[in-house]
Amino acid sequence: MSTPGAKDLPSPLARVLDQSGRLDPQWIDVLQSLVDEVRSLRALTKAQQATLDDHEQRITDLEP
């Protein structure tokens, strides 16, 4: 089974593939940037959750 060329695909998908049906290199860079951003946001979220957990523990420790 061969990979369809970009001309055989729906318009949005055709825009990210080259004529041989492979992902266009410029889109690889865009997708890698998005992956990096998601990883950064996940790390930030984990750090924020750790801070929140720490604050909750401090409040619990102060309660009589």
Coordinates of N, CA and C in Angstrom, one line a residue, residues 1-61:
M1 N 0.9 -1.2 0.0 CA 0.0 0.0 0.0 C 0.9 1.2 0.0
S2 N 0.6 2.1 -0.9 CA 1.5 3.3 -1.0 C 0.8 4.5 -0.3
T3 N 1.7 5.4 0.1 CA 1.2 6.6 0.8 C 0.6 7.5 -0.2
P4 N -0.6 8.0 0.0 CA -1.2 8.9 -1.0 C -0.4 10.3 -1.0
G5 N -0.3 10.9 -2.2 CA 0.3 12.2 -2.3 C -0.6 13.2 -1.7
A6 N 0.0 14.4 -1.5 CA -0.8 15.5 -0.9 C -2.0 15.9 -1.8
K7 N -1.9 15.7 -3.1 CA -3.0 16.1 -4.0 C -4.2 15.2 -3.8
D8 N -4.0 14.0 -3.2 CA -5.1 13.0 -3.0 C -5.8 13.2 -1.6
L9 N -5.3 14.1 -0.8 CA -5.8 14.2 0.6 C -6.7 15.5 0.7
P10 N -7.5 15.4 1.8 CA -8.3 16.6 2.0 C -7.4 17.9 2.2
S11 N -8.0 19.0 1.9 CA -7.2 20.3 1.9 C -6.4 20.5 3.2
P12 N -6.9 20.5 4.4 CA -6.1 20.8 5.6 C -4.9 19.9 5.7
L13 N -5.1 18.6 5.4 CA -4.0 17.7 5.5 C -3.0 17.9 4.4
A14 N -3.5 18.2 3.2 CA -2.6 18.5 2.1 C -1.7 19.6 2.3
R15 N -2.1 20.6 3.2 CA -1.2 21.7 3.5 C 0.0 21.4 4.3
V16 N 0.0 20.3 5.0 CA 1.1 19.9 5.9 C 2.0 18.8 5.3
L17 N 1.5 18.3 4.2 CA 2.3 17.2 3.5 C 2.9 17.7 2.2
D18 N 4.1 17.1 1.9 CA 4.7 17.5 0.6 C 4.1 16.6 -0.4
Q19 N 4.6 16.7 -1.6 CA 3.9 15.9 -2.8 C 4.1 14.4 -2.6
S20 N 5.0 14.0 -1.9 CA 5.2 12.5 -1.7 C 4.4 12.0 -0.5
G21 N 3.7 12.8 0.2 CA 2.8 12.4 1.3 C 3.5 12.4 2.6
R22 N 4.8 12.9 2.6 CA 5.5 13.0 3.9 C 5.2 14.4 4.5
L23 N 5.4 14.5 5.8 CA 5.2 15.7 6.5 C 6.2 16.7 6.1
D24 N 5.7 17.9 5.7 CA 6.6 19.0 5.2 C 7.5 19.4 6.4
P25 N 8.8 19.6 6.1 CA 9.8 19.9 7.1 C 9.4 21.1 8.0
Q26 N 8.8 22.1 7.3 CA 8.5 23.3 8.1 C 7.4 23.0 9.2
W27 N 6.6 22.0 8.9 CA 5.6 21.6 9.9 C 6.2 20.8 11.0
I28 N 7.3 20.1 10.7 CA 8.0 19.3 11.7 C 8.5 20.3 12.8
D29 N 9.0 21.4 12.4 CA 9.5 22.5 13.3 C 8.3 23.0 14.1
V30 N 7.2 23.3 13.5 CA 6.0 23.8 14.2 C 5.5 22.8 15.2
L31 N 5.4 21.6 14.8 CA 4.9 20.5 15.7 C 5.9 20.3 16.9
Q32 N 7.2 20.4 16.6 CA 8.2 20.2 17.7 C 8.1 21.4 18.7
S33 N 7.9 22.6 18.2 CA 7.7 23.7 19.0 C 6.5 23.6 19.9
L34 N 5.4 23.0 19.3 CA 4.2 22.8 20.1 C 4.4 21.7 21.2
V35 N 5.1 20.7 20.8 CA 5.5 19.6 21.8 C 6.3 20.2 23.0
D36 N 7.3 21.0 22.6 CA 8.1 21.7 23.6 C 7.3 22.5 24.6
E37 N 6.3 23.3 24.0 CA 5.5 24.2 24.8 C 4.6 23.4 25.7
V38 N 4.0 22.3 25.2 CA 3.2 21.4 26.1 C 4.0 20.8 27.2
R39 N 5.2 20.4 26.9 CA 6.1 19.9 28.0 C 6.4 20.9 29.0
S40 N 6.7 22.1 28.6 CA 6.9 23.2 29.5 C 5.7 23.5 30.4
L41 N 4.5 23.6 29.7 CA 3.3 23.8 30.5 C 3.0 22.7 31.5
R42 N 3.3 21.5 31.1 CA 3.1 20.4 32.1 C 4.1 20.5 33.3
A43 N 5.3 20.9 33.0 CA 6.3 21.0 34.1 C 5.8 22.2 35.0
L44 N 5.3 23.3 34.4 CA 4.9 24.4 35.2 C 3.7 24.0 36.0
T45 N 2.7 23.2 35.5 CA 1.6 22.8 36.2 C 2.0 21.9 37.4
K46 N 2.9 21.0 37.1 CA 3.4 20.1 38.2 C 4.0 21.0 39.3
A47 N 4.8 22.0 39.0 CA 5.4 22.8 40.0 C 4.4 23.6 40.8
Q48 N 3.3 24.1 40.0 CA 2.3 24.8 40.7 C 1.5 23.9 41.7
Q49 N 1.3 22.7 41.2 CA 0.6 21.7 42.1 C 1.4 21.4 43.3
A50 N 2.7 21.3 43.2 CA 3.5 21.0 44.3 C 3.5 22.2 45.3
T51 N 3.5 23.4 44.8 CA 3.4 24.6 45.6 C 2.1 24.6 46.4
L52 N 1.0 24.3 45.6 CA -0.3 24.3 46.2 C -0.4 23.2 47.3
D53 N 0.1 22.0 47.1 CA 0.1 21.0 48.1 C 0.9 21.4 49.3
D54 N 2.0 22.1 49.1 CA 2.8 22.6 50.2 C 2.1 23.6 51.1
H55 N 1.4 24.5 50.4 CA 0.6 25.5 51.1 C -0.6 24.8 51.9
E56 N -1.2 23.9 51.3 CA -2.3 23.2 51.9 C -1.8 22.4 53.2
Q57 N -0.6 21.8 53.1 CA 0.0 21.1 54.2 C 0.3 22.1 55.3
R58 N 0.9 23.3 55.0 CA 1.2 24.3 56.0 C -0.1 24.7 56.7
I59 N -1.2 24.9 56.0 CA -2.4 25.3 56.6 C -2.9 24.2 57.5
T60 N -2.8 23.0 57.1 CA -3.3 21.8 57.9 C -2.4 21.8 59.2
D61 N -1.1 22.0 59.0 CA -0.2 22.0 60.2 C -0.6 23.1 61.2

